[in-house]
Amino acid sequence: MSGAPLAVFFEHLDIVAWFLAANFLLAAACAIREVMNSRTSQGSIAWLLSLIMLPFPTAFLYLIFGWKLFDDYDTVQTHSGRRARAEQAAALKLTDPETTSQWPVLANVAQMPFLRGNDAELLIDGEATFASIFAGIRRAQDYILIQFYIIRDDRLGQQLAELLIERARAGVTVRILYDDVGSNGLPLAYLQRLRDAGVQVASFNQRHPFLRIYGPTRINYRSHRKVVSVDGKEAWVGGHNVGVEYLGEDPRFGHWRDTQVHVTGPAALAVSLVFREDWEWATGERLVATMPDDVEMPGDQPVLVMPTGPADKLEGCAIAFTEVIARARKRLWIVSPYFVPGLDVQTALYAAALRGVEVRLLLPKKPDHILVWLASNSHADQMIGHGISVYRYLAGFLHEKIILVDDTIAGVGTVNFDNRSFTINFECTLWFTHPDMIAAVDRMLDADFAASHETRLEDVRAQPWLQRFIGQAARLFSPIL
């Protein structure tokens, strides 16, 4: 009996040979592509060494984690007229030239100027967020655009579906875009119910068979955006997905601390254009973007809508956040559920501390993804030794994504402080410079820090050796976390 498997192996040696040859060819193709599309020498060298020394299973892992397929997104941006938006905004007199000139790097990354005439409201936690979103959906007269990383078929998901079905039957155009991995457990019956009512539903990888074949294993290059736009007049962007845990109803996490921002005015129209590009890439359908002759301006706040993602020619998200960190002179407050910064961001944070900036990091005490949490803690603990204050949130699970610099600028959106958000996933950030919004973010974060505990250097040094070792080991996975 023991020799049976070996006999079978030799009987099918030709199949084994063909498999090995195919694997070597695949590894070679992956290696060539990595050389031609390399962005960082460290990551590319790691892939190349692995492909050479262990072509199986590295070649298949590269298809999952390393092979980008977003060349056609540039065509989508051409169709959407992204390169002409600055001129269009200027022609419609929507541009805030002073604020745009103060933050040229952010504007160039966004390929959009700061837009004037907006009103903005911080929405703290899930109850306020979904009360506002659902009220906005009920007000919709023309169209509703919804994009979430996670949509669940639970009480909150059902409530969303019922509202959208009602609006669709009332003649409002409704489109939903969800991520294939984040919403992997969403039942087909949920989607079919929406489609039967006239709601247009698509997954982010719907039109890209290679990405769909890998399904849940294709964890890279996700659509992590969480945006809602109603009639191009109001929009919501932030950290919430559609699930009852975001209302604090999951017994594992308890209170879920998160932030969304509701904007009305020209910035809401810009958010709808972000959705338009993603929809075309996902479905192939070109949505006609008819610019209104007269855009409502309900407030006096300049707002920049900054979409970023792996289709960018440069690492736009990392560039933008590094620029903002470099501009800090008095304080730099960063709130993120995941803190796995690259070397460039680490260097920028150290430089800020060295020039006397009060640098604070606010992270969750509770874990959700254990490997990321371990790496995040290790990175944060290292920061403490360089004069950076690290706080852990104690009143529940922290999931908001906020950056506040001096009394100058604040960012609210979907970006986590990790390599995945900076270079791998599609994200969206709204930037604010108005004193009212800065003051609102300041008050909100003051309350968050009050509900947190500062980790001291002596706390780090008192950690058991095994805990420090596990954290350091987790950091080795930082490029893909």
Coordinates of C-alpha atoms in Angstrom, one line a residue:
M1 CA 0.0 0.0 0.0
S2 CA 2.8 2.4 0.9
G3 CA 4.2 2.2 -2.7
A4 CA 0.9 2.9 -4.4
P5 CA 1.1 6.7 -4.3
L6 CA 4.7 6.6 -5.6
A7 CA 3.6 4.2 -8.4
V8 CA 0.8 6.6 -9.4
F9 CA 3.3 9.4 -9.4
F10 CA 5.6 7.7 -11.9
E11 CA 2.7 6.5 -14.1
H12 CA 1.8 10.2 -14.5
L13 CA 5.2 11.6 -14.8
D14 CA 4.4 13.3 -18.0
I15 CA 1.6 15.3 -16.4
V16 CA 3.9 16.2 -13.5
A17 CA 6.5 17.4 -16.0
W18 CA 4.0 19.5 -17.9
F19 CA 2.8 21.0 -14.6
L20 CA 6.3 21.9 -13.5
A21 CA 7.1 23.4 -17.0
A22 CA 3.9 25.5 -16.9
N23 CA 4.7 26.7 -13.4
F24 CA 8.2 27.7 -14.4
L25 CA 6.9 29.6 -17.4
L26 CA 4.3 31.3 -15.2
A27 CA 7.0 32.2 -12.6
A28 CA 9.1 33.7 -15.4
A29 CA 6.1 35.8 -16.7
C30 CA 5.4 37.0 -13.2
A31 CA 9.1 37.9 -12.7
I32 CA 9.2 39.9 -15.9
R33 CA 6.1 41.7 -15.1
E34 CA 7.4 42.6 -11.6
V35 CA 10.6 44.0 -13.0
M36 CA 8.7 46.1 -15.6
N37 CA 6.1 47.4 -13.1
S38 CA 8.3 47.7 -10.0
R39 CA 7.5 50.6 -7.6
T40 CA 9.7 49.6 -4.7
S41 CA 13.0 47.7 -5.0
Q42 CA 12.5 46.0 -1.6
G43 CA 9.1 44.5 -2.5
S44 CA 10.3 43.5 -6.0
I45 CA 13.4 41.9 -4.8
A46 CA 11.4 39.8 -2.3
W47 CA 9.1 38.7 -5.1
L48 CA 11.9 37.9 -7.5
L49 CA 13.9 35.8 -5.0
S50 CA 10.8 33.9 -4.1
L51 CA 9.9 33.3 -7.8
I52 CA 13.4 32.0 -8.5
M53 CA 13.9 29.9 -5.4
L54 CA 10.4 28.6 -4.9
P55 CA 8.4 29.1 -8.2
F56 CA 5.6 26.9 -6.7
P57 CA 3.5 28.2 -5.0
T58 CA 5.0 31.7 -5.3
A59 CA 3.8 32.2 -8.9
F60 CA 0.2 31.5 -7.8
L61 CA 0.6 33.8 -4.8
Y62 CA 1.9 36.5 -7.1
L63 CA -1.3 36.2 -9.2
I64 CA -3.3 36.8 -6.0
F65 CA -1.2 39.5 -4.3
G66 CA 1.0 41.1 -6.9
W67 CA -0.4 41.1 -10.4
K68 CA -2.2 44.4 -11.0
L69 CA -4.9 44.6 -13.6
F70 CA -5.9 48.2 -13.7
D71 CA -4.4 49.4 -17.0
D72 CA -7.8 50.0 -18.4
Y73 CA -8.8 52.3 -15.5
D74 CA -6.8 55.0 -17.2
T75 CA -9.2 54.7 -20.1
V76 CA -12.1 55.1 -17.7
Q77 CA -10.6 58.3 -16.4
T78 CA -10.3 59.6 -19.9
H79 CA -14.0 58.8 -20.6
S80 CA -15.0 60.5 -17.3
G81 CA -13.1 63.6 -18.2
R82 CA -11.0 63.6 -15.0
R83 CA -8.2 65.6 -16.6
A84 CA -10.7 68.4 -17.6
R85 CA -12.3 68.7 -14.2
A86 CA -10.2 71.5 -13.0
E87 CA -11.1 73.6 -16.0
Q88 CA -14.8 72.7 -15.7
A89 CA -14.8 73.7 -12.0
A90 CA -13.1 77.0 -12.9
A91 CA -15.6 77.6 -15.7
L92 CA -18.5 77.0 -13.4
K93 CA -16.8 79.2 -10.8
L94 CA -16.7 76.4 -8.3
T95 CA -13.0 76.5 -7.6
D96 CA -11.5 77.9 -4.3
P97 CA -8.3 79.2 -5.8
E98 CA -6.7 80.4 -2.6
T99 CA -7.1 77.1 -0.8
T100 CA -6.0 75.2 -3.9
S101 CA -2.9 77.2 -4.2
Q102 CA -2.1 76.5 -0.5
W103 CA -2.3 72.8 -1.0
P104 CA -1.1 72.1 -4.6
V105 CA 0.1 68.6 -3.9
L106 CA -3.3 67.5 -2.6
A107 CA -5.1 69.1 -5.6
N108 CA -2.7 67.5 -8.0
V109 CA -3.2 64.1 -6.5
A110 CA -7.0 64.5 -6.6
Q111 CA -6.8 66.0 -10.1
M112 CA -9.4 68.3 -8.8
P113 CA -9.2 71.7 -7.0
F114 CA -10.7 72.6 -3.7
L115 CA -14.4 73.4 -4.4
R116 CA -16.0 76.3 -2.6
G117 CA -19.6 76.8 -1.3
N118 CA -20.0 73.6 0.7
D119 CA -21.5 72.8 4.0
A120 CA -20.2 69.9 6.1
E121 CA -21.3 67.9 9.2
L122 CA -19.4 65.3 11.2
L123 CA -21.5 62.3 11.9
I124 CA -20.2 60.5 15.0
D125 CA -21.0 56.7 15.1
G126 CA -23.4 54.5 13.3
E127 CA -26.8 55.7 14.6
A128 CA -26.1 59.3 13.4
T129 CA -24.5 58.2 10.2
F130 CA -27.2 55.9 8.9
A131 CA -30.0 58.2 10.2
S132 CA -28.5 60.9 8.0
I133 CA -27.9 58.6 5.0
F134 CA -31.4 57.1 5.1
A135 CA -32.9 60.6 5.4
G136 CA -30.9 61.6 2.3
I137 CA -32.1 58.6 0.4
R138 CA -35.7 59.4 1.2
R139 CA -35.0 62.9 -0.3
A140 CA -33.6 61.6 -3.6
Q141 CA -35.5 62.8 -6.7
D142 CA -33.0 61.9 -9.5
Y143 CA -30.4 59.3 -8.6
I144 CA -28.8 57.5 -5.7
L145 CA -25.2 56.2 -5.9
I146 CA -24.0 53.8 -3.2
Q147 CA -20.6 52.1 -2.8
F148 CA -19.5 50.1 0.2
Y149 CA -16.8 47.6 0.9
I150 CA -19.1 45.5 3.1
I151 CA -22.9 45.1 2.7
R152 CA -24.5 42.6 5.0
D153 CA -27.9 40.9 4.8
D154 CA -28.8 41.9 8.4
R155 CA -31.2 44.3 9.9
L156 CA -29.4 47.3 8.7
G157 CA -28.8 45.8 5.2
Q158 CA -32.5 45.0 4.9
Q159 CA -33.5 48.5 6.0
L160 CA -31.2 49.9 3.3
A161 CA -32.7 47.5 0.7
E162 CA -36.2 48.5 1.5
L163 CA -35.5 52.2 1.2
L164 CA -33.7 51.7 -2.1
I165 CA -36.5 49.6 -3.5
E166 CA -39.1 52.2 -2.6
R167 CA -37.0 55.0 -4.3
A168 CA -36.4 52.8 -7.4
R169 CA -40.2 52.1 -7.7
A170 CA -40.7 55.9 -7.4
G171 CA -38.6 56.4 -10.5
V172 CA -35.3 57.3 -8.9
T173 CA -32.2 55.7 -10.6
V174 CA -30.5 53.6 -8.0
R175 CA -27.0 52.1 -8.4
I176 CA -25.1 50.0 -5.9
L177 CA -21.5 48.9 -6.2
Y178 CA -20.1 46.5 -3.6
D179 CA -16.7 44.8 -3.2
D180 CA -16.5 41.1 -4.1
V181 CA -14.3 40.2 -1.1
G182 CA -15.7 42.5 1.6
S183 CA -19.3 41.5 0.7
N184 CA -18.4 37.9 -0.1
G185 CA -21.2 36.6 2.2
L186 CA -23.9 38.7 0.7
P187 CA -26.7 36.3 -0.5
L188 CA -27.7 36.2 -4.1
A189 CA -31.3 36.5 -3.0
Y190 CA -30.6 39.9 -1.4
L191 CA -29.1 41.1 -4.7
Q192 CA -31.9 39.6 -6.8
R193 CA -34.5 41.3 -4.7
L194 CA -32.9 44.6 -5.5
R195 CA -32.6 43.9 -9.2
D196 CA -36.2 42.8 -9.4
A197 CA -37.2 46.2 -8.1
G198 CA -35.2 48.0 -10.7
V199 CA -32.1 48.7 -8.6
Q200 CA -28.9 48.4 -10.7
V201 CA -26.4 46.3 -8.7
A202 CA -22.8 45.4 -9.5
S203 CA -19.7 43.9 -7.9
F204 CA -16.4 45.8 -8.3
N205 CA -14.8 42.9 -10.3
Q206 CA -17.9 42.1 -12.3
R207 CA -16.3 42.8 -15.7
H208 CA -12.9 41.3 -15.0
P209 CA -12.9 37.5 -15.1
F210 CA -9.4 37.1 -13.9
L211 CA -10.2 38.9 -10.7
R212 CA -13.5 37.1 -10.2
I213 CA -11.9 33.7 -10.7
Y214 CA -9.8 34.2 -7.6
G215 CA -12.8 35.4 -5.6
P216 CA -12.2 35.8 -1.9
T217 CA -8.5 34.9 -2.3
R218 CA -7.9 38.1 -4.3
I219 CA -7.5 40.2 -1.2
N220 CA -5.4 42.9 -2.9
Y221 CA -6.8 45.8 -5.0
R222 CA -10.1 46.1 -3.2
S223 CA -12.6 48.8 -3.5
H224 CA -12.5 50.1 0.1
R225 CA -14.5 53.2 -0.6
K226 CA -17.7 53.9 1.4
V227 CA -19.5 56.7 -0.4
V228 CA -23.2 57.6 -0.9
S229 CA -24.3 60.4 -3.3
V230 CA -27.8 61.7 -3.7
D231 CA -28.7 63.8 -6.8
G232 CA -25.2 65.2 -6.8
K233 CA -26.3 67.6 -4.1
E234 CA -25.3 65.7 -0.9
A235 CA -22.8 62.9 -0.2
W236 CA -21.5 60.8 2.7
V237 CA -17.9 59.5 3.0
G238 CA -16.3 57.8 6.0
G239 CA -15.5 54.6 7.7
H240 CA -18.9 52.9 8.1
N241 CA -20.0 49.9 6.1
V242 CA -23.5 48.4 6.1
G243 CA -23.8 46.0 9.0
V244 CA -25.2 46.0 12.5
E245 CA -21.7 45.9 14.0
Y246 CA -21.3 49.5 12.8
L247 CA -24.2 50.3 15.0
G248 CA -22.5 48.7 18.0
E249 CA -24.7 45.6 18.0
D250 CA -22.0 43.0 17.7
P251 CA -21.3 41.5 21.2
R252 CA -17.7 40.8 20.2
F253 CA -16.8 44.5 19.6
G254 CA -19.5 46.3 21.6
H255 CA -19.5 50.1 21.0
W256 CA -18.2 50.8 17.5
R257 CA -16.4 54.2 17.2
D258 CA -16.5 55.5 13.7
T259 CA -17.0 58.8 11.8
Q260 CA -18.7 59.8 8.6
V261 CA -19.0 63.2 7.1
H262 CA -22.0 64.6 5.3
V263 CA -21.3 67.3 2.7
T264 CA -23.7 69.3 0.6
G265 CA -22.7 71.5 -2.3
P266 CA -20.2 71.1 -5.2
A267 CA -18.1 68.5 -3.3
A268 CA -21.1 66.1 -3.4
L269 CA -21.1 66.4 -7.2
A270 CA -17.4 65.5 -7.1
V271 CA -18.1 62.4 -5.0
S272 CA -20.7 61.3 -7.6
L273 CA -17.9 61.5 -10.3
V274 CA -15.7 59.2 -8.2
F275 CA -18.5 56.7 -8.2
R276 CA -19.0 57.1 -12.0
E277 CA -15.4 56.0 -12.7
D278 CA -15.7 52.9 -10.5
W279 CA -19.0 52.0 -12.0
E280 CA -17.7 52.2 -15.6
W281 CA -14.6 50.1 -14.7
A282 CA -16.8 47.5 -12.9
T283 CA -19.6 47.3 -15.5
G284 CA -18.4 48.9 -18.8
E285 CA -21.4 51.2 -18.7
R286 CA -20.5 54.9 -19.3
L287 CA -22.7 57.1 -17.2
V288 CA -23.4 60.5 -18.7
A289 CA -22.2 63.2 -16.4
T290 CA -24.3 66.2 -17.2
M291 CA -23.0 69.2 -15.4
P292 CA -25.7 71.4 -14.0
D293 CA -25.9 75.0 -15.2
D294 CA -26.2 76.2 -11.6
V295 CA -24.6 74.2 -8.7
E296 CA -26.1 74.9 -5.3
M297 CA -23.7 76.4 -2.7
P298 CA -25.3 76.0 0.7
G299 CA -22.2 77.0 2.7
D300 CA -18.9 78.6 2.7
Q301 CA -16.5 75.7 3.2
P302 CA -13.8 74.7 0.7
V303 CA -13.6 70.9 0.3
L304 CA -11.3 68.7 -1.7
V305 CA -12.5 65.2 -2.8
M306 CA -9.5 63.0 -3.3
P307 CA -9.9 59.5 -4.7
T308 CA -6.8 57.3 -4.7
G309 CA -6.0 53.8 -5.7
P310 CA -3.7 51.3 -7.4
A311 CA -4.6 52.7 -10.9
D312 CA -2.8 56.0 -10.0
K313 CA 0.4 56.7 -12.0
L314 CA 2.1 57.6 -8.7
E315 CA 1.5 56.5 -5.1
G316 CA -1.0 59.4 -4.8
C317 CA -2.4 58.5 -1.4
A318 CA 1.0 58.1 0.3
I319 CA 2.3 61.3 -1.4
A320 CA -0.7 63.3 -0.1
F321 CA -0.5 62.1 3.5
T322 CA 3.3 62.5 3.6
E323 CA 2.9 66.0 2.3
V324 CA 0.3 66.9 5.0
I325 CA 2.5 65.4 7.7
A326 CA 5.5 67.4 6.5
R327 CA 3.4 70.6 6.7
A328 CA 2.6 70.1 10.4
R329 CA 4.2 72.7 12.7
K330 CA 2.3 72.5 16.1
R331 CA 0.2 69.3 16.2
L332 CA -0.4 66.2 14.2
W333 CA -3.2 63.9 15.3
I334 CA -3.8 60.6 13.5
V335 CA -6.6 58.2 14.2
S336 CA -6.7 54.8 12.5
P337 CA -7.8 51.3 13.3
Y338 CA -4.7 50.0 11.5
F339 CA -1.2 51.6 11.8
V340 CA 1.3 49.8 9.5
P341 CA 3.2 52.7 7.9
G342 CA 5.8 52.4 5.2
L343 CA 9.3 53.8 5.6
D344 CA 8.5 57.1 4.0
V345 CA 5.6 57.7 6.4
Q346 CA 7.6 56.6 9.4
T347 CA 10.4 59.1 8.4
A348 CA 7.9 61.9 8.0
L349 CA 6.4 61.2 11.5
Y350 CA 9.9 61.1 13.1
A351 CA 10.8 64.4 11.3
A352 CA 7.6 66.0 12.6
A353 CA 8.4 64.9 16.2
L354 CA 12.0 66.2 15.8
R355 CA 10.9 69.6 14.8
G356 CA 8.7 69.9 17.9
V357 CA 5.3 68.9 16.6
E358 CA 2.9 67.3 19.0
V359 CA 2.4 64.0 17.3
R360 CA -0.4 61.8 18.6
L361 CA -1.6 58.4 17.3
L362 CA -5.0 57.0 18.4
L363 CA -5.4 53.3 17.8
P364 CA -7.8 50.6 18.9
K365 CA -7.2 48.6 22.1
K366 CA -9.4 45.8 20.8
P367 CA -8.2 43.7 17.8
D368 CA -10.4 42.7 14.8
H369 CA -7.8 41.3 12.4
I370 CA -5.1 39.8 14.8
L371 CA -2.1 39.9 12.4
V372 CA -2.7 43.5 11.4
W373 CA -3.3 44.4 15.1
L374 CA 0.0 42.8 16.2
A375 CA 1.9 44.6 13.5
S376 CA 0.2 47.8 14.2
N377 CA 1.0 47.6 17.9
S378 CA 4.6 46.9 17.1
H379 CA 4.9 49.9 14.8
A380 CA 3.2 52.1 17.3
D381 CA 5.3 51.0 20.2
Q382 CA 8.4 51.8 18.2
M383 CA 7.1 55.4 17.7
I384 CA 6.9 56.0 21.4
G385 CA 10.7 55.8 21.7
H386 CA 11.0 58.6 19.1
G387 CA 8.8 61.1 21.0
I388 CA 5.4 60.2 19.5
S389 CA 2.5 59.8 21.8
V390 CA 0.4 56.6 21.3
Y391 CA -3.1 56.2 22.7
R392 CA -5.3 53.1 22.8
Y393 CA -9.1 53.6 22.6
L394 CA -10.8 51.9 25.6
A395 CA -14.5 52.6 25.1
G396 CA -15.1 50.0 22.3
F397 CA -13.6 49.3 18.9
L398 CA -12.0 52.2 17.1
H399 CA -12.6 52.3 13.3
E400 CA -12.5 56.0 12.3
K401 CA -9.9 57.4 9.8
I402 CA -9.0 61.0 10.7
I403 CA -6.0 63.2 10.4
L404 CA -5.8 66.7 11.9
V405 CA -2.9 69.1 11.3
D406 CA -2.4 72.2 13.4
D407 CA -5.6 74.4 13.0
T408 CA -5.1 74.2 9.3
I409 CA -6.4 71.0 7.6
A410 CA -8.4 67.9 8.5
G411 CA -8.9 64.7 6.5
V412 CA -11.9 62.4 6.9
G413 CA -12.4 59.3 4.8
T414 CA -11.8 55.7 4.2
V415 CA -8.0 55.6 4.3
N416 CA -6.3 53.5 7.0
F417 CA -2.7 54.3 7.9
D418 CA -1.2 51.3 6.2
N419 CA 0.3 50.2 3.0
R420 CA -2.9 48.6 1.9
S421 CA -4.8 51.9 1.9
F422 CA -1.9 53.9 0.7
T423 CA -0.9 51.8 -2.3
I424 CA -3.2 48.7 -2.8
N425 CA -6.9 49.6 -2.3
F426 CA -9.2 52.2 -3.9
E427 CA -10.0 54.9 -1.3
C428 CA -11.5 58.3 -0.9
T429 CA -10.6 61.2 1.4
L430 CA -12.3 64.5 2.0
W431 CA -10.0 67.4 3.0
F432 CA -11.3 70.4 5.0
T433 CA -9.7 73.7 5.9
H434 CA -12.6 75.8 7.2
P435 CA -12.2 76.8 10.9
D436 CA -15.7 75.4 11.7
M437 CA -14.8 72.0 10.5
I438 CA -11.3 72.1 12.1
A439 CA -13.0 73.0 15.4
A440 CA -15.5 70.2 15.1
V441 CA -12.8 67.6 14.4
D442 CA -10.8 69.0 17.3
R443 CA -13.7 68.6 19.7
M444 CA -14.5 65.1 18.5
L445 CA -10.9 63.9 18.9
D446 CA -10.6 65.5 22.3
A447 CA -13.4 63.3 23.4
D448 CA -11.8 60.3 21.8
F449 CA -8.5 60.9 23.5
A450 CA -10.3 61.3 26.8
A451 CA -11.7 57.8 26.3
S452 CA -8.3 56.4 25.7
H453 CA -5.1 55.4 27.6
E454 CA -1.7 56.6 26.7
T455 CA 0.9 53.9 26.3
R456 CA 4.2 55.0 28.0
L457 CA 7.7 54.0 27.2
E458 CA 7.9 52.0 30.4
D459 CA 4.8 50.1 29.4
V460 CA 6.5 49.0 26.2
R461 CA 9.7 48.0 28.0
A462 CA 7.7 46.0 30.5
Q463 CA 6.1 43.8 27.7
P464 CA 7.1 40.1 27.9
W465 CA 9.8 39.1 25.4
L466 CA 7.5 36.7 23.6
Q467 CA 4.9 39.5 23.0
R468 CA 7.6 41.7 21.5
F469 CA 8.9 38.9 19.3
I470 CA 5.4 38.1 17.9
G471 CA 4.8 41.8 17.2
Q472 CA 8.1 42.1 15.4
A473 CA 7.4 38.9 13.4
A474 CA 4.0 40.3 12.4
R475 CA 5.7 43.5 11.1
L476 CA 7.5 41.4 8.5
F477 CA 4.1 41.2 6.7
S478 CA 3.7 45.0 6.7
P479 CA 3.9 45.4 2.8
I480 CA 0.7 43.4 2.4
L481 CA -1.2 44.3 5.6

